[in-house]
mmCIF file of C-alpha atoms in Angstrom:
data_model
loop_
_atom_site.group_PDB
_atom_site.id
_atom_site.type_symbol
_atom_site.label_atom_id
_atom_site.label_comp_id
_atom_site.label_asym_id
_atom_site.label_seq_id
_atom_site.Cartn_x
_atom_site.Cartn_y
_atom_site.Cartn_z
ATOM 1 C CA SER R 15 -25.359 13.739 3.479
ATOM 2 C CA PHE R 16 -25.552 17.452 3.482
ATOM 3 C CA MET R 17 -25.962 20.501 5.777
ATOM 4 C CA ALA R 18 -29.476 21.664 6.024
ATOM 5 C CA ASP R 19 -28.545 25.239 5.819
ATOM 6 C CA SER R 20 -26.129 25.352 2.961
ATOM 7 C CA GLY R 21 -26.669 22.126 1.081
ATOM 8 C CA THR R 22 -22.739 21.678 1.148
ATOM 9 C CA GLY R 23 -21.987 18.081 0.953
ATOM 10 C CA TYR R 24 -20.251 15.907 3.303
ATOM 11 C CA TRP R 25 -18.452 12.626 2.371
ATOM 12 C CA SER R 26 -16.218 9.823 4.137
ATOM 13 C CA ASP R 27 -18.683 9.304 7.166
ATOM 14 C CA GLU R 28 -17.409 5.708 7.305
ATOM 15 C CA SER R 29 -20.913 4.228 6.580
ATOM 16 C CA ALA R 30 -21.186 0.889 4.891
ATOM 17 C CA PHE R 31 -23.259 -2.355 4.433
ATOM 18 C CA SER R 32 -21.838 -4.613 7.226
ATOM 19 C CA ILE R 33 -21.764 -8.250 7.347
ATOM 20 C CA SER R 34 -21.041 -10.680 10.330
ATOM 21 C CA TYR R 35 -19.924 -14.375 9.971
ATOM 22 C CA ASP R 36 -20.430 -15.140 13.512
ATOM 23 C CA ARG R 37 -24.284 -14.377 14.709
ATOM 24 C CA GLY R 38 -23.469 -10.854 15.314
ATOM 25 C CA VAL R 39 -20.183 -11.034 17.588
ATOM 26 C CA CYS R 40 -18.247 -9.419 14.741
ATOM 27 C CA TRP R 41 -18.975 -7.236 11.821
ATOM 28 C CA ASN R 42 -16.794 -6.387 8.943
ATOM 29 C CA GLN R 43 -17.671 -4.155 5.440
ATOM 30 C CA PRO R 44 -17.991 -5.649 2.273
ATOM 31 C CA ALA R 45 -19.800 -2.960 0.102
ATOM 32 C CA LEU R 46 -20.909 0.518 -0.176
ATOM 33 C CA ILE R 47 -18.316 2.017 1.934
ATOM 34 C CA ASP R 48 -18.099 5.713 2.149
ATOM 35 C CA THR R 49 -14.720 6.234 2.826
ATOM 36 C CA ASP R 50 -11.590 7.728 1.023
ATOM 37 C CA ILE R 51 -7.803 6.720 0.443
ATOM 38 C CA ASP R 52 -5.258 9.024 0.186
ATOM 39 C CA TYR R 53 -2.419 6.612 0.458
ATOM 40 C CA ILE R 54 -1.625 2.778 0.662
ATOM 41 C CA ALA R 55 0.495 2.476 3.708
ATOM 42 C CA ASP R 56 1.560 -1.255 3.476
ATOM 43 C CA THR R 57 0.664 -4.530 2.214
ATOM 44 C CA VAL R 58 0.946 -8.158 3.483
ATOM 45 C CA VAL R 59 0.649 -10.924 0.834
ATOM 46 C CA ASN R 60 0.320 -14.743 1.608
ATOM 47 C CA GLY R 61 0.689 -16.244 -2.059
ATOM 48 C CA ALA R 62 0.047 -19.874 -0.857
ATOM 49 C CA CYS R 63 -3.439 -18.970 -0.096
ATOM 50 C CA GLY R 64 -4.532 -16.154 -2.059
ATOM 51 C CA GLU R 65 -4.909 -13.704 0.887
ATOM 52 C CA ILE R 66 -4.053 -10.105 0.613
ATOM 53 C CA TYR R 67 -3.898 -7.173 3.358
ATOM 54 C CA VAL R 68 -3.676 -3.512 2.807
ATOM 55 C CA ALA R 69 -3.436 -0.689 5.215
ATOM 56 C CA THR R 70 -4.425 2.725 3.807
ATOM 57 C CA VAL R 71 -4.571 6.396 5.173
ATOM 58 C CA ASN R 72 -7.408 8.661 4.755
ATOM 59 C CA GLY R 73 -5.892 12.086 5.330
ATOM 60 C CA PRO R 74 -8.257 14.911 6.817
ATOM 61 C CA ASP R 75 -9.780 16.860 4.053
ATOM 62 C CA THR R 76 -12.209 19.625 4.022
ATOM 63 C CA TYR R 77 -15.956 18.303 3.808
ATOM 64 C CA GLU R 78 -15.070 15.173 5.481
ATOM 65 C CA CYS R 79 -17.022 13.478 8.159
ATOM 66 C CA CYS R 80 -14.063 11.514 9.229
ATOM 67 C CA ASP R 81 -10.371 10.986 8.678
ATOM 68 C CA CYS R 82 -10.561 7.183 9.560
ATOM 69 C CA ASP R 83 -8.161 4.906 8.617
ATOM 70 C CA SER R 84 -8.651 1.219 7.218
ATOM 71 C CA VAL R 85 -7.467 -2.398 6.909
ATOM 72 C CA TRP R 86 -8.803 -4.549 3.874
ATOM 73 C CA ARG R 87 -8.388 -8.170 3.475
ATOM 74 C CA SER R 88 -8.950 -10.142 0.085
ATOM 75 C CA ASN R 89 -8.713 -14.126 0.258
ATOM 76 C CA ASP R 90 -9.372 -14.397 -3.526
ATOM 77 C CA ASP R 91 -6.119 -12.983 -5.019
ATOM 78 C CA GLY R 92 -7.419 -9.446 -4.741
ATOM 79 C CA ASP R 93 -10.618 -9.606 -6.628
ATOM 80 C CA THR R 94 -12.656 -8.434 -4.022
ATOM 81 C CA TYR R 95 -11.853 -6.830 -0.655
ATOM 82 C CA LEU R 96 -13.248 -6.873 2.842
ATOM 83 C CA ARG R 97 -12.656 -3.917 5.574
ATOM 84 C CA ILE R 98 -11.535 -5.586 8.639
ATOM 85 C CA TRP R 99 -10.355 -2.662 10.666
ATOM 86 C CA CYS R 100 -11.500 1.347 10.577
ATOM 87 C CA ASP R 101 -10.078 3.723 13.205
ATOM 88 C CA ARG R 102 -7.813 6.846 13.293
ATOM 89 C CA LEU R 103 -4.258 6.212 13.172
ATOM 90 C CA ARG R 104 -2.636 8.669 15.698
ATOM 91 C CA GLY R 105 1.052 9.340 14.817
ATOM 92 C CA ASP R 106 2.708 11.822 12.944
ATOM 93 C CA TYR R 107 5.223 10.022 10.715
ATOM 94 C CA ASN R 108 5.228 10.646 7.047
ATOM 95 C CA GLN R 109 5.758 14.361 6.909
ATOM 96 C CA GLY R 110 2.829 14.758 9.283
ATOM 97 C CA THR R 111 0.632 12.222 7.981
ATOM 98 C CA GLU R 112 -0.260 8.893 9.878
ATOM 99 C CA TRP R 113 1.079 5.701 8.791
ATOM 100 C CA ALA R 114 0.991 2.240 9.693
ATOM 101 C CA VAL R 115 2.937 -0.877 9.071
ATOM 102 C CA MET R 116 1.878 -4.677 9.097
ATOM 103 C CA ASP R 117 3.337 -8.042 9.625
ATOM 104 C CA VAL R 118 2.334 -12.033 9.934
ATOM 105 C CA PRO R 119 4.341 -14.861 11.433
ATOM 106 C CA PRO R 120 6.150 -16.313 8.124
ATOM 107 C CA GLU R 121 5.036 -20.068 9.280
ATOM 108 C CA GLN R 122 1.222 -19.018 8.359
ATOM 109 C CA THR R 123 1.254 -20.441 4.907
ATOM 110 C CA ASP R 124 -2.047 -22.242 4.896
ATOM 111 C CA GLU R 125 -3.761 -19.162 5.999
ATOM 112 C CA VAL R 126 -3.117 -15.962 8.035
ATOM 113 C CA SER R 127 -4.647 -16.040 11.339
ATOM 114 C CA THR R 128 -2.431 -13.783 13.420
ATOM 115 C CA LEU R 129 -1.716 -10.337 12.015
ATOM 116 C CA TYR R 130 0.101 -7.503 13.692
ATOM 117 C CA MET R 131 -0.174 -3.926 12.980
ATOM 118 C CA ALA R 132 1.825 -0.758 14.191
ATOM 119 C CA ASP R 133 0.755 2.769 14.564
ATOM 120 C CA LEU R 134 3.884 4.485 13.359
ATOM 121 C CA GLY R 135 4.888 7.474 15.289
ATOM 122 C CA THR R 136 3.126 6.466 18.389
ATOM 123 C CA ARG R 137 3.787 3.787 20.965
ATOM 124 C CA THR R 138 0.978 1.368 19.936
ATOM 125 C CA ILE R 139 0.778 -1.545 18.106
ATOM 126 C CA TYR R 140 -2.365 -3.537 17.314
ATOM 127 C CA TYR R 141 -2.920 -7.628 17.538
ATOM 128 C CA ALA R 142 -5.704 -9.433 15.660
ATOM 129 C CA THR R 143 -6.879 -12.814 15.371
ATOM 130 C CA TYR R 144 -8.827 -14.939 12.941
ATOM 131 C CA GLY R 145 -7.248 -13.117 10.101
ATOM 132 C CA GLY R 146 -8.380 -9.666 11.533
ATOM 133 C CA LEU R 147 -12.002 -10.624 10.882
ATOM 134 C CA CYS R 148 -12.340 -10.277 14.844
ATOM 135 C CA GLY R 149 -10.696 -9.272 17.845
ATOM 136 C CA TRP R 150 -8.524 -6.255 17.093
ATOM 137 C CA ASP R 151 -6.598 -5.431 20.336
ATOM 138 C CA SER R 152 -4.581 -2.291 21.021
ATOM 139 C CA ARG R 153 -1.383 -2.587 23.265
ATOM 140 C CA SER R 154 1.117 -0.107 24.221
ATOM 141 C CA THR R 155 5.039 -0.936 23.829
ATOM 142 C CA GLY R 156 6.320 1.434 25.992
ATOM 143 C CA LEU R 157 8.506 2.898 23.294
ATOM 144 C CA ASP R 158 7.878 6.741 22.313
ATOM 145 C CA TYR R 159 8.035 6.525 18.456
ATOM 146 C CA ILE R 160 7.653 3.136 16.593
ATOM 147 C CA VAL R 161 9.165 2.999 12.939
ATOM 148 C CA ASP R 162 8.893 -0.741 12.286
ATOM 149 C CA ILE R 163 7.839 -4.136 13.686
ATOM 150 C CA SER R 164 9.277 -7.702 12.702
ATOM 151 C CA VAL R 165 7.200 -10.762 13.532
ATOM 152 C CA LEU R 166 9.126 -13.963 14.366
ATOM 153 C CA GLU R 167 6.413 -16.164 15.286
ATOM 154 C CA ASP R 168 2.779 -16.158 16.249
ATOM 155 C CA THR R 169 3.354 -14.943 20.003
ATOM 156 C CA ILE R 170 7.024 -13.352 19.290
ATOM 157 C CA VAL R 171 7.170 -9.672 17.781
ATOM 158 C CA TYR R 172 10.050 -7.107 17.822
ATOM 159 C CA VAL R 173 9.407 -3.293 17.716
ATOM 160 C CA LEU R 174 11.699 -0.652 16.641
ATOM 161 C CA ASP R 175 11.868 2.955 17.804
ATOM 162 C CA ARG R 176 13.310 5.909 15.994
ATOM 163 C CA ASP R 177 16.057 6.277 18.589
ATOM 164 C CA GLY R 178 17.373 2.759 18.019
ATOM 165 C CA SER R 179 15.656 1.203 21.168
ATOM 166 C CA VAL R 180 14.023 -2.256 20.522
ATOM 167 C CA VAL R 181 11.360 -4.098 22.776
ATOM 168 C CA LYS R 182 10.417 -7.832 22.323
ATOM 169 C CA SER R 183 7.231 -9.364 23.157
ATOM 170 C CA THR R 184 6.910 -13.324 23.562
ATOM 171 C CA ASN R 185 3.292 -13.396 24.421
ATOM 172 C CA HIS R 186 1.069 -11.775 21.653
ATOM 173 C CA ALA R 187 2.428 -8.258 22.625
ATOM 174 C CA ARG R 188 0.666 -8.096 26.182
ATOM 175 C CA ARG R 189 4.014 -7.588 27.813
ATOM 176 C CA TRP R 190 7.503 -6.401 26.815
ATOM 177 C CA THR R 191 11.100 -6.554 27.552
ATOM 178 C CA SER R 192 13.045 -3.675 28.576
ATOM 179 C CA PRO R 193 14.245 -1.631 25.574
ATOM 180 C CA GLU R 194 17.745 -2.753 24.116
ATOM 181 C CA ASP R 195 19.875 -0.254 22.544
ATOM 182 C CA SER R 196 20.288 -1.745 18.995
ATOM 183 C CA LYS R 197 23.253 0.782 18.169
ATOM 184 C CA VAL R 198 22.123 1.952 15.025
ATOM 185 C CA THR R 199 21.705 5.609 15.866
ATOM 186 C CA ASP R 200 25.233 5.903 17.228
ATOM 187 C CA ASP R 201 26.133 8.375 14.407
ATOM 188 C CA SER R 202 25.130 11.651 14.667
ATOM 189 C CA GLY R 203 21.631 12.477 13.327
ATOM 190 C CA GLU R 204 20.982 8.988 12.298
ATOM 191 C CA GLU R 205 17.451 7.549 12.917
ATOM 192 C CA ALA R 206 16.533 3.947 13.216
ATOM 193 C CA ARG R 207 14.288 2.840 10.232
ATOM 194 C CA SER R 208 13.811 -0.944 9.721
ATOM 195 C CA ILE R 209 13.976 -4.070 11.707
ATOM 196 C CA GLU R 210 13.626 -8.023 10.618
ATOM 197 C CA ALA R 211 13.887 -11.027 12.758
ATOM 198 C CA TYR R 212 14.840 -14.480 11.551
ATOM 199 C CA GLY R 213 15.782 -17.258 14.356
ATOM 200 C CA ASP R 214 17.738 -15.978 16.556
ATOM 201 C CA TYR R 215 19.175 -13.006 14.431
ATOM 202 C CA VAL R 216 17.817 -9.522 14.327
ATOM 203 C CA LEU R 217 18.826 -7.113 11.718
ATOM 204 C CA VAL R 218 18.218 -2.971 12.376
ATOM 205 C CA GLY R 219 18.877 -0.254 9.444
ATOM 206 C CA GLY R 220 19.296 3.428 10.022
ATOM 207 C CA ASP R 221 18.335 6.089 7.716
ATOM 208 C CA MET R 222 21.981 6.832 7.020
ATOM 209 C CA GLY R 223 23.156 3.480 5.903
ATOM 210 C CA ASP R 224 24.417 1.855 9.306
ATOM 211 C CA VAL R 225 23.282 -1.671 10.053
ATOM 212 C CA THR R 226 23.336 -3.647 13.262
ATOM 213 C CA TYR R 227 22.609 -7.081 13.911
ATOM 214 C CA SER R 228 22.027 -9.414 17.237
ATOM 215 C CA SER R 229 22.692 -12.979 17.280
ATOM 216 C CA ASP R 230 20.984 -13.783 20.543
ATOM 217 C CA ALA R 231 17.483 -12.943 19.967
ATOM 218 C CA GLY R 232 17.879 -9.585 20.600
ATOM 219 C CA GLU R 233 19.651 -9.459 23.879
ATOM 220 C CA SER R 234 22.904 -7.518 22.362
ATOM 221 C CA TYR R 235 23.358 -5.610 19.185
ATOM 222 C CA SER R 236 27.134 -5.153 17.230
ATOM 223 C CA ALA R 237 27.548 -3.015 14.381
ATOM 224 C CA LEU R 238 28.041 -3.926 10.599
ATOM 225 C CA ASP R 239 30.073 -1.819 8.147
ATOM 226 C CA ASP R 240 28.275 1.275 6.706
ATOM 227 C CA ILE R 241 26.721 0.354 3.570
ATOM 228 C CA GLY R 242 26.211 3.644 2.129
ATOM 229 C CA ASP R 243 23.700 6.966 2.418
ATOM 230 C CA GLY R 244 20.128 5.951 2.398
#
């Protein structure tokens, strides 16, 4: 498109050819997508069935109509992609840039059905069904600044705040436990960075090398020895 008075070109208006597989209930974009990709924020791969999910960031640029971000899905080992989510991430995480992380339940080996995505630097997490083809729901965690998530099962997800607080949902991110201090930020100046859940165990890492763990499904945390800077 062009401004009528100057002929200046605009791009990234997010127009696209869209397709529905369910008689118009949900729509996704396979081609002619007018968008921009500045960063790949995260990927999720299900090697058993050839599914790949990619979250991308479109930073604001001059003459762009929209700095909308995207999630893409491939079910043919990356040969083709379908855009299944398009909206603006709202966080201020990566040196002033919005960012996202995704995760799926580890038991989904035949095909991905449930998908979670966190808008880093905010309190928002997205929950999607049908492999992200339909039904993306935005849910508030009650935290202030999300830095990572870990999905244990279809219904269970842990979310980590940069101050070390951890919340847990056991019902598709609808309701959350009260924040639990992971103790990973007990050292001065350290911020929480990553979380991983496996069974009743939860590991939390800080950006200065501290690691804490829970062996009771996140109800309490203890510190491991430092493993070095970074």
